[in-house]
PDB file of C-alpha atoms and ligand atoms in Angstrom:
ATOM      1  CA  UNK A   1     107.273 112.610 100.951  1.00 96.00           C
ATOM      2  CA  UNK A   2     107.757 116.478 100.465  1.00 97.00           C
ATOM      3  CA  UNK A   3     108.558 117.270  96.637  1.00 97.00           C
ATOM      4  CA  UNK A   4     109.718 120.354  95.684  1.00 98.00           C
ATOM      5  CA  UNK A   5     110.116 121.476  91.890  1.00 98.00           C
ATOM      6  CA  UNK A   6     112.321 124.466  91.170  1.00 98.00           C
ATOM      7  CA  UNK A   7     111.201 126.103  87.281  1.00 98.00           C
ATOM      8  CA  UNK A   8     110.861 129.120  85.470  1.00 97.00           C
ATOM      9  CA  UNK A   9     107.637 127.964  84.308  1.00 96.00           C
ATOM     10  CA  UNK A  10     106.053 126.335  87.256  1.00 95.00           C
ATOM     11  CA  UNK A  11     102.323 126.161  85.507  1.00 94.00           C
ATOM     12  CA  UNK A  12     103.184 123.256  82.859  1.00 93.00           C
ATOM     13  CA  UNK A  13     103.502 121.347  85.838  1.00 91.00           C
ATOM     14  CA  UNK A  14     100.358 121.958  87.795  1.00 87.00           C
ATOM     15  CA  UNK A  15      98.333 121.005  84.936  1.00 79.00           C
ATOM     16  CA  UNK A  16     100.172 117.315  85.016  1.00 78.00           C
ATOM     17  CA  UNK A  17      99.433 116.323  88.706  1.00 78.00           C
ATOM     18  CA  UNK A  18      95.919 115.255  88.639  1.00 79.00           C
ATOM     19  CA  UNK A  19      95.281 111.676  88.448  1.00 77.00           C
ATOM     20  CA  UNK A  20      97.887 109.173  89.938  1.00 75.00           C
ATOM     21  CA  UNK A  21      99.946 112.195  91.585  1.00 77.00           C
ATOM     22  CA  UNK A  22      96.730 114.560  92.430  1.00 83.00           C
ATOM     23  CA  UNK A  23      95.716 111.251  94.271  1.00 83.00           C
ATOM     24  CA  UNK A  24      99.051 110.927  96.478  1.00 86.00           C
ATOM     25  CA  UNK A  25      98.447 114.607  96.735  1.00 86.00           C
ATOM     26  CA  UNK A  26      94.872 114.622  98.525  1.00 86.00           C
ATOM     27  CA  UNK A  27      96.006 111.725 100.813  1.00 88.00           C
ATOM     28  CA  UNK A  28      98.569 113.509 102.013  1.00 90.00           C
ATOM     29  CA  UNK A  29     100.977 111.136 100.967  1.00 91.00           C
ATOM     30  CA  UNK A  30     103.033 113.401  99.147  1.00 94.00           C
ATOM     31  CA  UNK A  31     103.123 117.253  99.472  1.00 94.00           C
ATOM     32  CA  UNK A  32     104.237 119.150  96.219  1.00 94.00           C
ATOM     33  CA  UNK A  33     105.718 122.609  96.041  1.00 95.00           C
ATOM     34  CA  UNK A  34     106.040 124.515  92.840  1.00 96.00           C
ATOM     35  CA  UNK A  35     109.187 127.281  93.008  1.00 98.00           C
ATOM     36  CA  UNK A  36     108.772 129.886  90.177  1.00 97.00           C
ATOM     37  CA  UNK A  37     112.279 130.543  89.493  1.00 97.00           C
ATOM     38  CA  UNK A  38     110.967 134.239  88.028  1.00 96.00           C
ATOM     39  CA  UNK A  39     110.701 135.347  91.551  1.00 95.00           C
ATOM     40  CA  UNK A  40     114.093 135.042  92.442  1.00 97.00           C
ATOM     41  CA  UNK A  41     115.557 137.306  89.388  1.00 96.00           C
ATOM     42  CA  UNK A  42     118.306 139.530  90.084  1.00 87.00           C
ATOM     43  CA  UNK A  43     116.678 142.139  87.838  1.00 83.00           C
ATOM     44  CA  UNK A  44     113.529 143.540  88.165  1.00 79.00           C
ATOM     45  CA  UNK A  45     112.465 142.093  84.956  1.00 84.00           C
ATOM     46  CA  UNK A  46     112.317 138.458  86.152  1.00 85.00           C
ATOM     47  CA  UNK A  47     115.179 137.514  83.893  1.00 93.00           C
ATOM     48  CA  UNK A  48     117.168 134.253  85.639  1.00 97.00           C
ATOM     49  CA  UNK A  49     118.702 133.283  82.243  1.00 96.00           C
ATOM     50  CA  UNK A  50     122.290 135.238  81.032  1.00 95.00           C
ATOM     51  CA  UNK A  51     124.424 134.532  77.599  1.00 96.00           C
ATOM     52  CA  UNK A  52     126.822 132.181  77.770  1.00 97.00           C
ATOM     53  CA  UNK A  53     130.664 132.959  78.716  1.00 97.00           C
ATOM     54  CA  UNK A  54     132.933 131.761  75.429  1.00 97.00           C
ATOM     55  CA  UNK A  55     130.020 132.899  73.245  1.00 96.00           C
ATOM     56  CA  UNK A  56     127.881 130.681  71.597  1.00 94.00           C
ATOM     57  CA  UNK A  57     123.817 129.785  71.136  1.00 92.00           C
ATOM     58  CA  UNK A  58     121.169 130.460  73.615  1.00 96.00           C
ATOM     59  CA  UNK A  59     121.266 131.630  77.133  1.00 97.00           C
ATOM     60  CA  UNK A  60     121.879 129.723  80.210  1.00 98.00           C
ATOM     61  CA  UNK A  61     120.311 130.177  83.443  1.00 98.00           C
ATOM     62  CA  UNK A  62     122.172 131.815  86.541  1.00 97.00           C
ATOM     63  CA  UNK A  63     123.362 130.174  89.475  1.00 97.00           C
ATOM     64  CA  UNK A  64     122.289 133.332  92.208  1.00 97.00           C
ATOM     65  CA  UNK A  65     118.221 132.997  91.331  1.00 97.00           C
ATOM     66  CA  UNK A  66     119.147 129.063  91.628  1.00 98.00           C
ATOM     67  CA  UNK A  67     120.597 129.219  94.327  1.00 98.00           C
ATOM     68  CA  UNK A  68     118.081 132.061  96.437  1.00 98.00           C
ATOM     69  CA  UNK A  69     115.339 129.552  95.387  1.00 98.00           C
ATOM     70  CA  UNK A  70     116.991 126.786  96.460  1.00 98.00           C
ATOM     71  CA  UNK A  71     117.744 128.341 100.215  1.00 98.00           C
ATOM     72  CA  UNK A  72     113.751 129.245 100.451  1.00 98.00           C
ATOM     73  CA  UNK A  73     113.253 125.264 100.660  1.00 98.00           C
ATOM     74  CA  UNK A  74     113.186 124.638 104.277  1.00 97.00           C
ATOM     75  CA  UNK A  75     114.629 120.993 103.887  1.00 98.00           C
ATOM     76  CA  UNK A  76     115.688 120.646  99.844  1.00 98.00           C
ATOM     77  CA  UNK A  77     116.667 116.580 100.658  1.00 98.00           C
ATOM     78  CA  UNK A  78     118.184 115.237  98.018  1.00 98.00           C
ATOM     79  CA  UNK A  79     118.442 117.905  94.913  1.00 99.00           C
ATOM     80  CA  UNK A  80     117.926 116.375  91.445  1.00 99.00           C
ATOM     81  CA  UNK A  81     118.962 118.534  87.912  1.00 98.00           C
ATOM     82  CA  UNK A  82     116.485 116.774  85.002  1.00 98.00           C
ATOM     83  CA  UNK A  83     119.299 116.994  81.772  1.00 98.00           C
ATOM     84  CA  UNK A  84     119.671 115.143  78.753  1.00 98.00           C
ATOM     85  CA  UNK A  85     123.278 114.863  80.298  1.00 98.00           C
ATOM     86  CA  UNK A  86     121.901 112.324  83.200  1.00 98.00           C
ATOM     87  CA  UNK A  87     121.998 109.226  83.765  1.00 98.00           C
ATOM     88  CA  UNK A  88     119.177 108.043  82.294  1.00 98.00           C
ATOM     89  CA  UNK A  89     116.012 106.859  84.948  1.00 98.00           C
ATOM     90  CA  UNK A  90     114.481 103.466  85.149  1.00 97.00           C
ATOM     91  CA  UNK A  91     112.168 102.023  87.562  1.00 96.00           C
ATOM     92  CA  UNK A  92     114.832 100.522  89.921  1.00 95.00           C
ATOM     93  CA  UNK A  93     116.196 104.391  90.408  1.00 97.00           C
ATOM     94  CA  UNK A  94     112.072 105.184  90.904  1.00 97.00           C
ATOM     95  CA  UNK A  95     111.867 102.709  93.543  1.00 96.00           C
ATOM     96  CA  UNK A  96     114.923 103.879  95.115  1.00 97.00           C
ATOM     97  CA  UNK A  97     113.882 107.658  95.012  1.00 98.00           C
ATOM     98  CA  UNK A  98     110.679 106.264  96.740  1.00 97.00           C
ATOM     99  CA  UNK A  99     111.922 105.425  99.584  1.00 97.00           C
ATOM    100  CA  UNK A 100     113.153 109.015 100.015  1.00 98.00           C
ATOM    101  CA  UNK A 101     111.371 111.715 102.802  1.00 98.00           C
ATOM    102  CA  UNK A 102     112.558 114.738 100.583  1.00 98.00           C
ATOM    103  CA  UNK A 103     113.400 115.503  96.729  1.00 98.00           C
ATOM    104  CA  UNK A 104     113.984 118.975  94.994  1.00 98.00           C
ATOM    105  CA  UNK A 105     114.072 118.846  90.991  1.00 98.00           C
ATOM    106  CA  UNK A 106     115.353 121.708  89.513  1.00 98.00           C
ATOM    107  CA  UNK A 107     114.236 121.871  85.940  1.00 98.00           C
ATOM    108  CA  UNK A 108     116.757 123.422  83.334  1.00 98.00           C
ATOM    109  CA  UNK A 109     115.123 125.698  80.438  1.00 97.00           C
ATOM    110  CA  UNK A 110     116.998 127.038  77.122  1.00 97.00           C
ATOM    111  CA  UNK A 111     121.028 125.807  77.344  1.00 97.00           C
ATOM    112  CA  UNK A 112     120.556 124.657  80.846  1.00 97.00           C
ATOM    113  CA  UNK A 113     122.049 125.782  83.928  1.00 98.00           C
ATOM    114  CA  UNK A 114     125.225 127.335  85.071  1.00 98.00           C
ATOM    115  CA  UNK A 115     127.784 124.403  86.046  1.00 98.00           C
ATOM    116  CA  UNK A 116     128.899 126.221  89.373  1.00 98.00           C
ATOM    117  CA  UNK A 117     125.293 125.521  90.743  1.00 98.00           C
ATOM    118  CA  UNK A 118     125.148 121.578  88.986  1.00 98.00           C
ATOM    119  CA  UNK A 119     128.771 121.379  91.566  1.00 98.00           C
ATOM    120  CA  UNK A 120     127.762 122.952  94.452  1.00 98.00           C
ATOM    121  CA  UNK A 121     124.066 121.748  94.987  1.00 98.00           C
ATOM    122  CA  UNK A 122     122.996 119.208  92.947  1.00 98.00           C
ATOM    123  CA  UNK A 123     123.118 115.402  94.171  1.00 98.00           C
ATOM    124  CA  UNK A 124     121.888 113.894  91.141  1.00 98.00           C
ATOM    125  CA  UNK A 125     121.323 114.406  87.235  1.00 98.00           C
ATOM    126  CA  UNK A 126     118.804 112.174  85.933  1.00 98.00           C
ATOM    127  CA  UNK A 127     117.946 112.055  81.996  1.00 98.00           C
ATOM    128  CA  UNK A 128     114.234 110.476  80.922  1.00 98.00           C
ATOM    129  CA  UNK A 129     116.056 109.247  77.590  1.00 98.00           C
ATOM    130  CA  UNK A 130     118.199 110.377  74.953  1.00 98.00           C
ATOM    131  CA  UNK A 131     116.740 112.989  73.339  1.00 98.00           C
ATOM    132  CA  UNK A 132     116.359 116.570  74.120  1.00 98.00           C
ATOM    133  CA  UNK A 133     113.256 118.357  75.539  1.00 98.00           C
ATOM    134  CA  UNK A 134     112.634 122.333  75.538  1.00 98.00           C
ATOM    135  CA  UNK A 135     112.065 122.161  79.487  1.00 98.00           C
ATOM    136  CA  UNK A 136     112.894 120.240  82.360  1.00 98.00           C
ATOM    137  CA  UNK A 137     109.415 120.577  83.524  1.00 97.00           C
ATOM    138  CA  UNK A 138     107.989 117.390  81.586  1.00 96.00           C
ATOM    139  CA  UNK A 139     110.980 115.315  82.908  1.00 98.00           C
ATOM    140  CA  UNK A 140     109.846 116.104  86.417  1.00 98.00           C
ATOM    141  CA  UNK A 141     106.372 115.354  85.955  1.00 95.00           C
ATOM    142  CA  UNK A 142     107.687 112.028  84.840  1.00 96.00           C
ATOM    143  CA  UNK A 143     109.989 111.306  87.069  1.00 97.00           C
ATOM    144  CA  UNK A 144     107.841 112.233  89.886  1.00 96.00           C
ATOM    145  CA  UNK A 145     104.564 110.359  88.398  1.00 93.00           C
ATOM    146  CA  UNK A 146     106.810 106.967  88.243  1.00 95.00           C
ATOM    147  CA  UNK A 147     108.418 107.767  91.635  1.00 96.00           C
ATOM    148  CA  UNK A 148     104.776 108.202  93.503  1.00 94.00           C
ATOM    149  CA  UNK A 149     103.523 104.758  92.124  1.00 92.00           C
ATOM    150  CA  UNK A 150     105.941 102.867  94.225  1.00 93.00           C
ATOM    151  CA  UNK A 151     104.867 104.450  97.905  1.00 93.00           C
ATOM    152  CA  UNK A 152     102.728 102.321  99.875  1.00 88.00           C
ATOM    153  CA  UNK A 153      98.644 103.299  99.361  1.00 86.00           C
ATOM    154  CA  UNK A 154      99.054 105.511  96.462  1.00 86.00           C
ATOM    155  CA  UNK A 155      98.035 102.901  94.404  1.00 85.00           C
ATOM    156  CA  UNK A 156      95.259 100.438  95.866  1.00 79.00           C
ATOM    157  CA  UNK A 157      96.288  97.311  94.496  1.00 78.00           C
ATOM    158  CA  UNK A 158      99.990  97.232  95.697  1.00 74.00           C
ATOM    159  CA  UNK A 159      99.809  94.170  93.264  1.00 76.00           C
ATOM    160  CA  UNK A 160      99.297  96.340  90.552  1.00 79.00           C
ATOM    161  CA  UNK A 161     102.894  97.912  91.108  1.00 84.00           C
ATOM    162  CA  UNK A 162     104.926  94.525  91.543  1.00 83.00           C
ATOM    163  CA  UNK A 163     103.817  93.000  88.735  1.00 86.00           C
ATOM    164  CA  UNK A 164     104.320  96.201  86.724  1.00 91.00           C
ATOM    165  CA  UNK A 165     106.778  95.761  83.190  1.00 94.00           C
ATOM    166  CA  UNK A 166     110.196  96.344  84.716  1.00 94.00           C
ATOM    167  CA  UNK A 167     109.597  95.459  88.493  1.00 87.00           C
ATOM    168  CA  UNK A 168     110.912  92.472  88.230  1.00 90.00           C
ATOM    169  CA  UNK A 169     113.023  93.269  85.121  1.00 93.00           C
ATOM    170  CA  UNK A 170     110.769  91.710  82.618  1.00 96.00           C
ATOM    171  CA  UNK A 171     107.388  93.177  80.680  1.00 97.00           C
ATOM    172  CA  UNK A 172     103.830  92.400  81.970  1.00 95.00           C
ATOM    173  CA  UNK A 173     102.997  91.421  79.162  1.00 95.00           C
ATOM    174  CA  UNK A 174      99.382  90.869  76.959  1.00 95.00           C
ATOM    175  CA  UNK A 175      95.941  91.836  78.640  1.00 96.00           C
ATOM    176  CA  UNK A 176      92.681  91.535  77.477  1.00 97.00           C
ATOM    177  CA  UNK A 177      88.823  92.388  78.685  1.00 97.00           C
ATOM    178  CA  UNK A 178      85.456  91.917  77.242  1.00 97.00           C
ATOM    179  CA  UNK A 179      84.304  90.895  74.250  1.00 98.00           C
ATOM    180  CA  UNK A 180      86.057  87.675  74.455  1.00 97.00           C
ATOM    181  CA  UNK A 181      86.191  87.259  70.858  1.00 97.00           C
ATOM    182  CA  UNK A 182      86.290  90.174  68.468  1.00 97.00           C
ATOM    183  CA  UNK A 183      86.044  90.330  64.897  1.00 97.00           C
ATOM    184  CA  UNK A 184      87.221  86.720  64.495  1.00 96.00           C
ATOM    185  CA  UNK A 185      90.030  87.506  67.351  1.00 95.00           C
ATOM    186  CA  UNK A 186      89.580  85.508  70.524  1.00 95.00           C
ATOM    187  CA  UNK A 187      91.217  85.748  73.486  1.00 95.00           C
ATOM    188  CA  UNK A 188      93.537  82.984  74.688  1.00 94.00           C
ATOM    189  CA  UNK A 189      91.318  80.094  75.697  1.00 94.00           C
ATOM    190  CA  UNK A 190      93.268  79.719  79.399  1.00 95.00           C
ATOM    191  CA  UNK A 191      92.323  82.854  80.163  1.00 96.00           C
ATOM    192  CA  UNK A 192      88.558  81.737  80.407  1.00 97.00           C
ATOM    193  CA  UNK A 193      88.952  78.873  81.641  1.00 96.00           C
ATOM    194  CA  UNK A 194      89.037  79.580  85.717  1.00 97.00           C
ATOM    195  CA  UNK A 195      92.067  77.206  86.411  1.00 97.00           C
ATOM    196  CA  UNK A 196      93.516  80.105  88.354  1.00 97.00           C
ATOM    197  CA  UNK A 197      97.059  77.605  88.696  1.00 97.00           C
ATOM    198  CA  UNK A 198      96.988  77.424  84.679  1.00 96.00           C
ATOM    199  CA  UNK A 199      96.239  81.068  84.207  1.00 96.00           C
ATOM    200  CA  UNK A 200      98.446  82.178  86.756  1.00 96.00           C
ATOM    201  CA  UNK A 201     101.703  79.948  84.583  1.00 96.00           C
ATOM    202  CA  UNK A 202     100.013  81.377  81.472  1.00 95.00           C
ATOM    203  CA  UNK A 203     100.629  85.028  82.858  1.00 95.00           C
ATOM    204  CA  UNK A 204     104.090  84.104  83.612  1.00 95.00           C
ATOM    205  CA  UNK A 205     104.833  82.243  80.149  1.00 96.00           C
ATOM    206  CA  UNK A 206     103.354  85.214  78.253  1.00 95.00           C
ATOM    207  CA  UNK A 207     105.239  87.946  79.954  1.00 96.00           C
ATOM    208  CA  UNK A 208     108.560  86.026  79.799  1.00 96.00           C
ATOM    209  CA  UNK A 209     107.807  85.702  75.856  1.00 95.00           C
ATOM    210  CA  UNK A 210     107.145  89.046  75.540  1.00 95.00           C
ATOM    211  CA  UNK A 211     110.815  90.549  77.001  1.00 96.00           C
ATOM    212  CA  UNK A 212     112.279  87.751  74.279  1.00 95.00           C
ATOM    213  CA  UNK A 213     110.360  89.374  71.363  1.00 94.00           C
ATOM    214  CA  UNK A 214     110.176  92.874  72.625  1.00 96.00           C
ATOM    215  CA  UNK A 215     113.311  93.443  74.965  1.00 97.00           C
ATOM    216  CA  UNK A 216     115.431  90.879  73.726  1.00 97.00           C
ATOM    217  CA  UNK A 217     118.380  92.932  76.393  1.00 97.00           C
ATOM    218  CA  UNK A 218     116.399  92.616  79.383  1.00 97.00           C
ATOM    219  CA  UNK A 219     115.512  89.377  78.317  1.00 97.00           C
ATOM    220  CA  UNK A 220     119.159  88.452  78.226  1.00 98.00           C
ATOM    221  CA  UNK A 221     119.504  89.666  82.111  1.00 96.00           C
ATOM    222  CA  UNK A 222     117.338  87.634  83.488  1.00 97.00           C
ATOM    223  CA  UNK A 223     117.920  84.525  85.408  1.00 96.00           C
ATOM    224  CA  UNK A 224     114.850  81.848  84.695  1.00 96.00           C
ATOM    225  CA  UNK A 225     114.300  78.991  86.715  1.00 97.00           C
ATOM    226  CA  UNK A 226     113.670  75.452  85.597  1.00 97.00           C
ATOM    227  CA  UNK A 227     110.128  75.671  85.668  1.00 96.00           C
ATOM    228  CA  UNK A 228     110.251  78.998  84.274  1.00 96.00           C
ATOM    229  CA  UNK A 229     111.902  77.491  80.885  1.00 95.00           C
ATOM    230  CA  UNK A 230     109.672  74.720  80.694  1.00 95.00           C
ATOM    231  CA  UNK A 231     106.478  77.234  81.112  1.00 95.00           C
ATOM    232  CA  UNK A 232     108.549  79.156  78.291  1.00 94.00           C
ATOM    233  CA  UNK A 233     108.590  76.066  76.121  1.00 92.00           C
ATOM    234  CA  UNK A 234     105.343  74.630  76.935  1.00 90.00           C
ATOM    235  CA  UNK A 235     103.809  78.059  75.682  1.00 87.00           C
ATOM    236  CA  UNK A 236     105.852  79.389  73.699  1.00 79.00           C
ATOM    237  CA  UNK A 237     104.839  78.023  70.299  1.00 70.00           C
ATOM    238  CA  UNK A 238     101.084  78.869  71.352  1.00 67.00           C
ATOM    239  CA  UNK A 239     101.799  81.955  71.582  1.00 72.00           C
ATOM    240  CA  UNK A 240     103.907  82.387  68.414  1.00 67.00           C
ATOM    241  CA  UNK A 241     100.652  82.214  66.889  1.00 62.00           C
ATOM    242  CA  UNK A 242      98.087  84.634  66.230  1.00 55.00           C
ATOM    243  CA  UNK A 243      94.646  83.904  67.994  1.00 48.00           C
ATOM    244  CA  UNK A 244      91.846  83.612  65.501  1.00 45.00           C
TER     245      UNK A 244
HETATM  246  N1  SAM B 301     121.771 122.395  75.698  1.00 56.31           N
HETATM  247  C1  SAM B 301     121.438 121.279  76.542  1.00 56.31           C
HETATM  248  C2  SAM B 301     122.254 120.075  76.119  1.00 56.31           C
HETATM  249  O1  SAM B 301     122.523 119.947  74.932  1.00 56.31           O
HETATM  250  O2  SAM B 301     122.566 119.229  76.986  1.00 56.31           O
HETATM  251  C3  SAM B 301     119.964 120.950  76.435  1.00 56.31           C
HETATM  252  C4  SAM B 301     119.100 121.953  77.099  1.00 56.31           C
HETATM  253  S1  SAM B 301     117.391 121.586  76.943  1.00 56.31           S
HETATM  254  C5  SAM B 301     116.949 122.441  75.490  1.00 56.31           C
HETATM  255  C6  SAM B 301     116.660 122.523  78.209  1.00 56.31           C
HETATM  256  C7  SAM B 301     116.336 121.782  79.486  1.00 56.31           C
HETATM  257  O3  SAM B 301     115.405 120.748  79.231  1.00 56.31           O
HETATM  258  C8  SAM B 301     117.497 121.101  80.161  1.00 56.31           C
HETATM  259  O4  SAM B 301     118.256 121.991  80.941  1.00 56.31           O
HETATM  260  C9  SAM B 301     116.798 120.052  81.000  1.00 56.31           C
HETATM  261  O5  SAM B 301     116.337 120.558  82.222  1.00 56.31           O
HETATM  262  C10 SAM B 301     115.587 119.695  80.145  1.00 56.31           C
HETATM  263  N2  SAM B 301     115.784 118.445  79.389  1.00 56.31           N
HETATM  264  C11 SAM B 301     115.951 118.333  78.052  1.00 56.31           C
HETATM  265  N3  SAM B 301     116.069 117.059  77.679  1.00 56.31           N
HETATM  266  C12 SAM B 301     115.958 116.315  78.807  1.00 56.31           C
HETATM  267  C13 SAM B 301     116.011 114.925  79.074  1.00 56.31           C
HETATM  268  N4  SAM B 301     116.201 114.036  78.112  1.00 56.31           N
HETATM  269  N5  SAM B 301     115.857 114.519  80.344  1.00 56.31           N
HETATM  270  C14 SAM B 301     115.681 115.410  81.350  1.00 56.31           C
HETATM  271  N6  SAM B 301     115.631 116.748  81.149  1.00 56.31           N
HETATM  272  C15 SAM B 301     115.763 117.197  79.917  1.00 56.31           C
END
């Protein structure tokens, strides 16, 4: 996959891909180009931003350094604006973005970007929630991070991904490692006990439970089966209770 990230401040971003994405990076899975907006100013000051037409707060980046950095992208793909004014990105849009070979972001700074370059260019807005950032820069990082998890050998246990909160549109639910009991706290006694059938329907019970208590709207969505309601019942007053 060849990502390229269009920003006035190009740095934030660099320090962000180590780890999952620096991995995807040194396998060559992905290739990641940073665009400093600043170099495509139409002054030699390395202004890109303008005030706004109709007056008003805050400046708003110009669609002729957009659009010059946009045109240095040999193949842009599909072009993505990160705005509070998206729609807002889950993992099923993440798993479809996967499955692209190219992605541009363009990241907005101050009162965004001018609309004439949103019309012409961009395929896509995508918001990471509804609130407002300073920079579209962390967006990306996001997006991208949660978009390189779902390729194929990025992450080593492909199991890892599936069973992920929201792949299959419930939570993962609880985890637990060594000590097995802690401060009077133990961990749930299945767990232990090596009946990998038992654990496995314990995993399942636990993670349905979970979306009830903690997502009762994607619990609502989803479709159980019959055995999946009687695992629900079977452990579901168990785990009501706090292990001691
Ligand atoms: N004035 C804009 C508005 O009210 O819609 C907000 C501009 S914001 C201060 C500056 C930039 O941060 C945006 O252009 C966008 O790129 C980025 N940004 C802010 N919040 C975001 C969000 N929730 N998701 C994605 N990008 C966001």
């Amino acid at each position: 996959m060849n990502i390229n990230v269009i920003s006035i401040f190009p740095e934030i971003l660099e320090s962000s891909f180590k780890g999952l994405t620096g991995k995807a990076l040194e396998k060559n899975i992905a290739e990641l180009k940073l665009i400093d907006l600043k170099e495509f100013s139409n002054n030699g000051y390395g202004a890109v931003d303008d005030a706004p037409y109709g007056g008003g707060e805050g400046m708003v980046i110009g669609i002729e350094p957009l659009e010059k950095s946009l045109e240095s992208i040999k193949k842009p793909g599909h072009v993505i604006c990160l705005t509070p004014q998206g729609s807002v990105f889950n993992q099923t849009k993440a798993i479809e973005l996967s499955k692209l070979k190219d992605l541009t972001f363009i990241c907005g700074r101050y009162e965004g970007i001018d609309q004439r370059f949103i019309e012409n260019y961009v395929d896509e807005e995508i918001s990471i929630g509804d609130y407002v950032l300073s920079g579209g820069e962390i967006a990306a990082s996001v997006v991208i991070d949660a978009i390189l998890r779902n390729i194929d050998d990025v992450i080593g246990n492909k199991d890892s991904v599936n069973k992920d909160s929201h792949s299959e549109g419930k939570l993962k639910g609880h985890v637990y490692t060594r000590p097995s009991e802690y401060k009077g706290k133990k961990v749930p006694e299945i767990l232990l006990s090596g009946d990998h059938k038992k654990v496995n329907e314990w995993k399942l019970a636990n993670s349905l439970w979970v979306t009830r208590e903690k997502r009762p709207d994607l619990f609502k969505q989803l479709q159980l089966s019959e055995k999946e309601m009687i695992l629900l019942r079977q452990y579901g007053d168990f785990l009501t209770k706090k292990h001691e």
